[in-house]
mmCIF file of C-alpha atoms in Angstrom:
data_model
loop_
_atom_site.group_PDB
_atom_site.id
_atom_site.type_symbol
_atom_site.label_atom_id
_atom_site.label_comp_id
_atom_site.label_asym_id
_atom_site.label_seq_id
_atom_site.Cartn_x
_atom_site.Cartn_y
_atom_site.Cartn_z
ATOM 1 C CA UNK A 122 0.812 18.786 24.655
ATOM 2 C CA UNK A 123 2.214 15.496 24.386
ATOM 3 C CA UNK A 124 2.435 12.260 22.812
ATOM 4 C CA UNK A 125 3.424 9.061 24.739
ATOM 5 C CA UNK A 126 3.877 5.777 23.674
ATOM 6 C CA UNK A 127 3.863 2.395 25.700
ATOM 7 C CA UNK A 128 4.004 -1.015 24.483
ATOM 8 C CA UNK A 129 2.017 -3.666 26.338
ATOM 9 C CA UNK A 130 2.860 -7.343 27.238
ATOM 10 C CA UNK A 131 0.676 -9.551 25.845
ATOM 11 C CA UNK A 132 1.726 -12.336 27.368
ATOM 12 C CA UNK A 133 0.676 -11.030 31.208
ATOM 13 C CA UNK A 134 -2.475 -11.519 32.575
ATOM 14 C CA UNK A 135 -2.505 -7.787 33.745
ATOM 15 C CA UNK A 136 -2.115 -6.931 29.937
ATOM 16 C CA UNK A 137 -4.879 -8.851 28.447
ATOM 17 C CA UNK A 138 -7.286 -7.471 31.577
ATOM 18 C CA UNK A 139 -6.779 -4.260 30.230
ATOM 19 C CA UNK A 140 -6.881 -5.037 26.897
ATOM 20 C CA UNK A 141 -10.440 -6.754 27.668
ATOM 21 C CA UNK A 142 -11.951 -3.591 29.247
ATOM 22 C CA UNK A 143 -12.138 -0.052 27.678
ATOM 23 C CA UNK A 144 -13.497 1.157 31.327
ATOM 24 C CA UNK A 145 -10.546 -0.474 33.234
ATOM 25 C CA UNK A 146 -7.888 0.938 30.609
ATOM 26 C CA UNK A 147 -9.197 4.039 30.870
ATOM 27 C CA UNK A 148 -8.853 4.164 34.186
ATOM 28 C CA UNK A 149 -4.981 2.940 34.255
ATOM 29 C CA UNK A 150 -4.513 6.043 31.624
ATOM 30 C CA UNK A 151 -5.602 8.553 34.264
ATOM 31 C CA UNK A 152 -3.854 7.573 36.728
ATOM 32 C CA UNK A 153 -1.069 8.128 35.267
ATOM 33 C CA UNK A 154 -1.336 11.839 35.486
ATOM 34 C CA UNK A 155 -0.787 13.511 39.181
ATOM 35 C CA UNK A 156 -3.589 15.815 38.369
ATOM 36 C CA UNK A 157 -6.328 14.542 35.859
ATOM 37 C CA UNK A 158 -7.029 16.785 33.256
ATOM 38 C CA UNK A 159 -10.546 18.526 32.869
ATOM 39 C CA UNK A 160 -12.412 16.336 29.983
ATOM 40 C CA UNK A 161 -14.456 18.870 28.655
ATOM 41 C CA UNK A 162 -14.585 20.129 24.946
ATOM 42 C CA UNK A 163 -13.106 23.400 24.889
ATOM 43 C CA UNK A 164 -9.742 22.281 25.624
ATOM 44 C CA UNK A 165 -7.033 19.697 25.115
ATOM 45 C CA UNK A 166 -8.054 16.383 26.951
ATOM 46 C CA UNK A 167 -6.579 13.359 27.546
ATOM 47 C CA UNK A 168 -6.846 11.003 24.428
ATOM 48 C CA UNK A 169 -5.943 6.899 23.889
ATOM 49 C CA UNK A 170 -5.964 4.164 21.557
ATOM 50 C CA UNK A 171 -4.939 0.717 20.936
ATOM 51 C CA UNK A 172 -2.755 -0.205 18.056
ATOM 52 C CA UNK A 173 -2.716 -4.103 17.332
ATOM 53 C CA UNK A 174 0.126 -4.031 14.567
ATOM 54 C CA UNK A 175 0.501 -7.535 14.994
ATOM 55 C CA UNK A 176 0.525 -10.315 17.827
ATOM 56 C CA UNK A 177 3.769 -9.461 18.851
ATOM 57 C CA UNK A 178 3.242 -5.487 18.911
ATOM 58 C CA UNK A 179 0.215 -4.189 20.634
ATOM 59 C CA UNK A 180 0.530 -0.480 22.076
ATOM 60 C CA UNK A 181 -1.011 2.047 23.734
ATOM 61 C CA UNK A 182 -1.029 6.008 22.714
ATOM 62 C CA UNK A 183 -1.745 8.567 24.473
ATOM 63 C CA UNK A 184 -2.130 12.227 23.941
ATOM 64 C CA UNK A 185 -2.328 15.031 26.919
ATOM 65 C CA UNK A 186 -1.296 17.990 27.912
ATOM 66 C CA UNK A 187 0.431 17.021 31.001
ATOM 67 C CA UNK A 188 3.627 14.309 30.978
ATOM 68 C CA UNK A 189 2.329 10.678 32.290
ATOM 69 C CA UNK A 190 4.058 8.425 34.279
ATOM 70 C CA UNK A 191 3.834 5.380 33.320
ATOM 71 C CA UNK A 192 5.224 3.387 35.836
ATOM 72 C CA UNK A 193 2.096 1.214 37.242
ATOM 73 C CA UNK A 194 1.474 0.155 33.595
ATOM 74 C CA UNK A 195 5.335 -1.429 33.542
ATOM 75 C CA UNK A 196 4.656 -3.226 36.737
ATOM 76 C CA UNK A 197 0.948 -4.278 35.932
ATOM 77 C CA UNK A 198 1.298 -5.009 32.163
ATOM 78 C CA UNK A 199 4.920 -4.209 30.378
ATOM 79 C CA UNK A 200 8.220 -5.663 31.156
ATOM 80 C CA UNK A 201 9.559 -4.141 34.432
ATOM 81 C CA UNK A 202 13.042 -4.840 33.846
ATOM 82 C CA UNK A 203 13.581 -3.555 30.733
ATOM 83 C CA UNK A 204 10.266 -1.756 29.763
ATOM 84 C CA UNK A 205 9.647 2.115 29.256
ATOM 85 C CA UNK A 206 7.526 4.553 27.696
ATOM 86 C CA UNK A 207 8.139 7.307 25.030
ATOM 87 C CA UNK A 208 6.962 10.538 25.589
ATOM 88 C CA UNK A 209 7.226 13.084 22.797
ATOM 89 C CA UNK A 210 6.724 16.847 22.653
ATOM 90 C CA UNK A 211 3.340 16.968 20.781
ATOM 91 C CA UNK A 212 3.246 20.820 20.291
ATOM 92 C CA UNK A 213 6.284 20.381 18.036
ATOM 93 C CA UNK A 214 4.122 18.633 15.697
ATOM 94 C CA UNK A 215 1.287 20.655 16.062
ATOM 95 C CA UNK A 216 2.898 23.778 15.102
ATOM 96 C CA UNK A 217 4.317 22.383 11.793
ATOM 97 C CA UNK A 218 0.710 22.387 10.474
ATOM 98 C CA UNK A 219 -0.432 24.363 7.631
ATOM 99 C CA UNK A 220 -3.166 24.596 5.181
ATOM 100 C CA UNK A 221 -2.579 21.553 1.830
ATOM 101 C CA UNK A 222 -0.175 19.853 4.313
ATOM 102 C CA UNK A 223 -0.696 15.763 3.372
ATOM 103 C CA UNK A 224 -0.180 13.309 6.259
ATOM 104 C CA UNK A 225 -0.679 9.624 6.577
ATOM 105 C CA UNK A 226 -3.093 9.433 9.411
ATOM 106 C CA UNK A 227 -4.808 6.883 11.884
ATOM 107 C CA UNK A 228 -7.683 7.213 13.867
ATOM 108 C CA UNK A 229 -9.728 5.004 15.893
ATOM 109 C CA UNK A 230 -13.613 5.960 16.300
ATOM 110 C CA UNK A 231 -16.990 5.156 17.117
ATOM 111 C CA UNK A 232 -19.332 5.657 14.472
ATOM 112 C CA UNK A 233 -22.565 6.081 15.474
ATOM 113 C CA UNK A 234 -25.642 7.781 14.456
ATOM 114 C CA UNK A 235 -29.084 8.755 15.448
ATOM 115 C CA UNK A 236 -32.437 7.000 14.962
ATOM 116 C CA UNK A 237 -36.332 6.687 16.003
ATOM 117 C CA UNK A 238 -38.504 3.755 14.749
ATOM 118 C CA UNK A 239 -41.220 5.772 15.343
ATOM 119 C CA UNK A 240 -42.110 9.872 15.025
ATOM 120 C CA UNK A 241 -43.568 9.970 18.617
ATOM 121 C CA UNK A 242 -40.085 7.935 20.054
ATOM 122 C CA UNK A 243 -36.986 9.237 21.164
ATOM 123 C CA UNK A 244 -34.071 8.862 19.159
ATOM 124 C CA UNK A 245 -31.591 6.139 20.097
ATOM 125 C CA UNK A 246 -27.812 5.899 19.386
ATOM 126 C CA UNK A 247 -26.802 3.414 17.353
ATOM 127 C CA UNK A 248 -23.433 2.285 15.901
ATOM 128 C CA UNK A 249 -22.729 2.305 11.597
ATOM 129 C CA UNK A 250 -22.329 -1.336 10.893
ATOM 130 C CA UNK A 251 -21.517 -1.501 7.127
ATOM 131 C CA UNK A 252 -18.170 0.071 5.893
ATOM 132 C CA UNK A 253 -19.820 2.239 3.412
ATOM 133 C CA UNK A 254 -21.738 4.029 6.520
ATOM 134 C CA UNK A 255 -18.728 4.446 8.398
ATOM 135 C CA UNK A 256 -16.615 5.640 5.718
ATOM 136 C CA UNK A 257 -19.662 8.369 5.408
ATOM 137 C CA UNK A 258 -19.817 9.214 8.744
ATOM 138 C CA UNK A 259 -15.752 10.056 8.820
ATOM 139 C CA UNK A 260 -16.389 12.351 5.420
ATOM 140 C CA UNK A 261 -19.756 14.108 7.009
ATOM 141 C CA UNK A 262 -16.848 14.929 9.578
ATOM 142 C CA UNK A 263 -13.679 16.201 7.750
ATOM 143 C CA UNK A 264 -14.780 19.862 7.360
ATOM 144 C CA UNK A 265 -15.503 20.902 10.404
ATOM 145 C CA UNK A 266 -12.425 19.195 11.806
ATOM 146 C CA UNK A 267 -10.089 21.011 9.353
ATOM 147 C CA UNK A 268 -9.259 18.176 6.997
ATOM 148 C CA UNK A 269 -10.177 16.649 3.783
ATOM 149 C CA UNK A 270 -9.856 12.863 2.917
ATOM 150 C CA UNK A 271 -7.951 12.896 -0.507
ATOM 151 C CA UNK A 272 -9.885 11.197 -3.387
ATOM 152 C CA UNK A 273 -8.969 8.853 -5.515
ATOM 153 C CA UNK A 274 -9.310 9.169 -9.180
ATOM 154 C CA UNK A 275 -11.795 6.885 -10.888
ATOM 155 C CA UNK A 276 -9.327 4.861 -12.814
ATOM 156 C CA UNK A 277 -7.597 4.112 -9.434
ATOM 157 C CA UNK A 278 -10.595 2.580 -7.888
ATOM 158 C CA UNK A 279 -11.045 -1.109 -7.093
ATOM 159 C CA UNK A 280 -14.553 -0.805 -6.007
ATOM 160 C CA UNK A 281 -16.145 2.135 -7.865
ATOM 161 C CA UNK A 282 -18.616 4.485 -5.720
ATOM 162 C CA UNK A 283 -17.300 2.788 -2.792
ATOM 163 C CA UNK A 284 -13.379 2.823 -2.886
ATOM 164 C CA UNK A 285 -13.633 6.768 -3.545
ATOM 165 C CA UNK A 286 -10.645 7.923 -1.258
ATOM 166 C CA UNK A 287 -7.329 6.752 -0.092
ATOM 167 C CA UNK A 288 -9.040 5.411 3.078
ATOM 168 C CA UNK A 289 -9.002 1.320 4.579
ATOM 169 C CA UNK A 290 -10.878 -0.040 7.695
ATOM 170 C CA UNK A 291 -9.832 -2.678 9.525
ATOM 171 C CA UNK A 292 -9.576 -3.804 12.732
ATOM 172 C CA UNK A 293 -13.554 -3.384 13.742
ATOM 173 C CA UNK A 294 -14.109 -4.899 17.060
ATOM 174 C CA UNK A 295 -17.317 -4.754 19.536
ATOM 175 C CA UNK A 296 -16.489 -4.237 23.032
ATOM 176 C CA UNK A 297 -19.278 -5.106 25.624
ATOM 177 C CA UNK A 298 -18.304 -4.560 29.309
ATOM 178 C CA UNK A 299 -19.868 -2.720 32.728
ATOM 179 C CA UNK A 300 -19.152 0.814 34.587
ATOM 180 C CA UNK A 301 -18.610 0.532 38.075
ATOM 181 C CA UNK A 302 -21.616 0.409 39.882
ATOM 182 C CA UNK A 303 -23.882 0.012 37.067
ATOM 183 C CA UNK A 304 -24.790 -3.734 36.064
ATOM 184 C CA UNK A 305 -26.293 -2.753 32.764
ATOM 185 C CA UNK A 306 -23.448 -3.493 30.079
ATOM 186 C CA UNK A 307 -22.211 -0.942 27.452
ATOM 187 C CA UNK A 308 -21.772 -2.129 23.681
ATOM 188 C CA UNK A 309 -18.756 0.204 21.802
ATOM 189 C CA UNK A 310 -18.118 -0.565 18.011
ATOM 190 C CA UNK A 311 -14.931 0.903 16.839
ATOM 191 C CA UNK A 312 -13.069 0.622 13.943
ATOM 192 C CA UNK A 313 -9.677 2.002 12.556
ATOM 193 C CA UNK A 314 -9.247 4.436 9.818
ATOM 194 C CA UNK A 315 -6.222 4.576 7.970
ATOM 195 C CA UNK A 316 -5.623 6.985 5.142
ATOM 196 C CA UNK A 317 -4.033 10.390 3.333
ATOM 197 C CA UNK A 318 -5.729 13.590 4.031
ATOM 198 C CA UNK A 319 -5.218 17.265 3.358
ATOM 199 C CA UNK A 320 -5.302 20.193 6.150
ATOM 200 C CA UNK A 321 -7.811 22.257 5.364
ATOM 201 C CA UNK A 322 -8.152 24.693 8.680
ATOM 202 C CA UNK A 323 -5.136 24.224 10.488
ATOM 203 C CA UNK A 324 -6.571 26.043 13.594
ATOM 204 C CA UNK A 325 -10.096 23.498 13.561
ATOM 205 C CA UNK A 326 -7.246 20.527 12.742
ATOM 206 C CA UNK A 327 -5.014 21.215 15.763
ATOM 207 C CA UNK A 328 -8.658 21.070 18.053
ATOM 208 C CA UNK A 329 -9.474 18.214 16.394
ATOM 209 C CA UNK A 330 -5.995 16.603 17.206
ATOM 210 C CA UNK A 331 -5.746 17.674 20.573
ATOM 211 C CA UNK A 332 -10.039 17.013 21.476
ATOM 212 C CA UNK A 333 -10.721 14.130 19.440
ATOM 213 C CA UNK A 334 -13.208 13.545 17.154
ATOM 214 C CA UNK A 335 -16.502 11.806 17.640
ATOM 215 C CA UNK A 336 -18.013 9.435 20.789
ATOM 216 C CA UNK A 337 -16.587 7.249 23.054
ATOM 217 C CA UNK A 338 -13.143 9.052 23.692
ATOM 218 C CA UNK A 339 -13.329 7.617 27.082
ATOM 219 C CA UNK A 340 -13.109 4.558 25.843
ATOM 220 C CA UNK A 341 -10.182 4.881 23.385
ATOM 221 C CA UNK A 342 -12.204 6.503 20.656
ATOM 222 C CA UNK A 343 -11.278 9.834 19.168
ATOM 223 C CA UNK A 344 -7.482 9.883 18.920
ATOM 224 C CA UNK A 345 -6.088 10.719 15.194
ATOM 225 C CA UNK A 346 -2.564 10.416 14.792
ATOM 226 C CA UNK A 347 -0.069 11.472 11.928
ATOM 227 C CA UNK A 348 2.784 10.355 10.082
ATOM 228 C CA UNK A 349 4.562 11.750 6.870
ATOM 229 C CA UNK A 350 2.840 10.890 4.254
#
């Protein structure tokens, strides 16, 4: 597995094309593998996401078990004089983990849940809109992925039954665009969770690292990443 990390230019029109379609981003990141991973869920797939840290730094992350090559990204939306990519051995990291390990940790997801109007319908998809929702639907997650959220004590809340864990959204965004050859549009919310958790299952937290977690991974949904904490 690895980790690679690219910083786009903003100031290109091939950047902000990208940047304005999950579909035609996604597409960039597999091409720039030789031979595209299987994306199915009982093995490491290729994973993305878009970090805005600020209107000068905007990059992209990807996670794979094969080494990309980003070179048609420098061209189309980097600096091709003096741009690169950094790719990192993921499986380094990966090993290191260990049951009550605490890491800082990102992730970037798509919240959504399902619902009928009426007993006799369907049920429909539909995205979390309120913050407390979302924060629920990461939690109603952590288990099964081999992590816990760590908790904040009462005393240490701002917001009490809402401000529970050491968890912040930001960066919610709704992307509407179209799949080739299909003129009805898709609607993805994501937001960004940043936070402390715990490693609960280190075997179910390596899947979850290396598989993502929840919809949309297509679409640059899914990816957690880690830092010391």
């Amino acid at each position: 597995m690895y980790l690679t990390r690219f910083r786009l230019n903003t100031a290109r029109v091939g950047a902000r094309k990208l940047l304005s379609s999950p579909q035609a981003l996604h597409a960039a990141v597999m091409s720039s593998f030789a031979e595209i991973p299987p994306a199915n869920e009982e093995g490491p797939r290729v994973l993305w996401r878009i970090d805005r840290n600020s209107k000068a730094e905007t990059c992209l992350y990807i996670v794979g078990p094969d080494k990309p090559d980003l070179t048609h990204l420098v061209e189309q939306a980097g600096w091709p004089e003096t741009g690169r990519w950094q790719t990192y051995d993921y499986q380094a990291l990966l090993s290191r983990l260990a049951k009550g390990n605490r890491w800082a940790f990102r992730l970037t997801a798509n919240p959504v849940h399902s619902i009928r109007r009426k007993a006799e319908e369907p049920t429909k998809r539909t995205a979390h809109v309120s913050q407390k929702h979302q924060i629920d639907w990461l939690l109603q997650r952590q288990e099964h992925a081999g992590f816990k959220v760590i908790g904040k004590p009462p005393e240490h809340q701002l917001i009490p039954g809402l401000d529970t864990h050491e968890l912040v959204i930001h960066d919610r965004r709704q992307l509407t665009f179209k799949k080739r050859g299909n003129d009805k549009p898709i609607t993805l919310l994501t937001v960004t969770f940043d936070g402390r958790l715990e490693v609960t299952d280190p075997e179910a937290f390596s899947r979850t690292l290396t598989r993502g977690l929840g919809r949309g991974k297509a679409y640059g949904c899914g990816l957690m990443t880690l830092a010391e904490a």
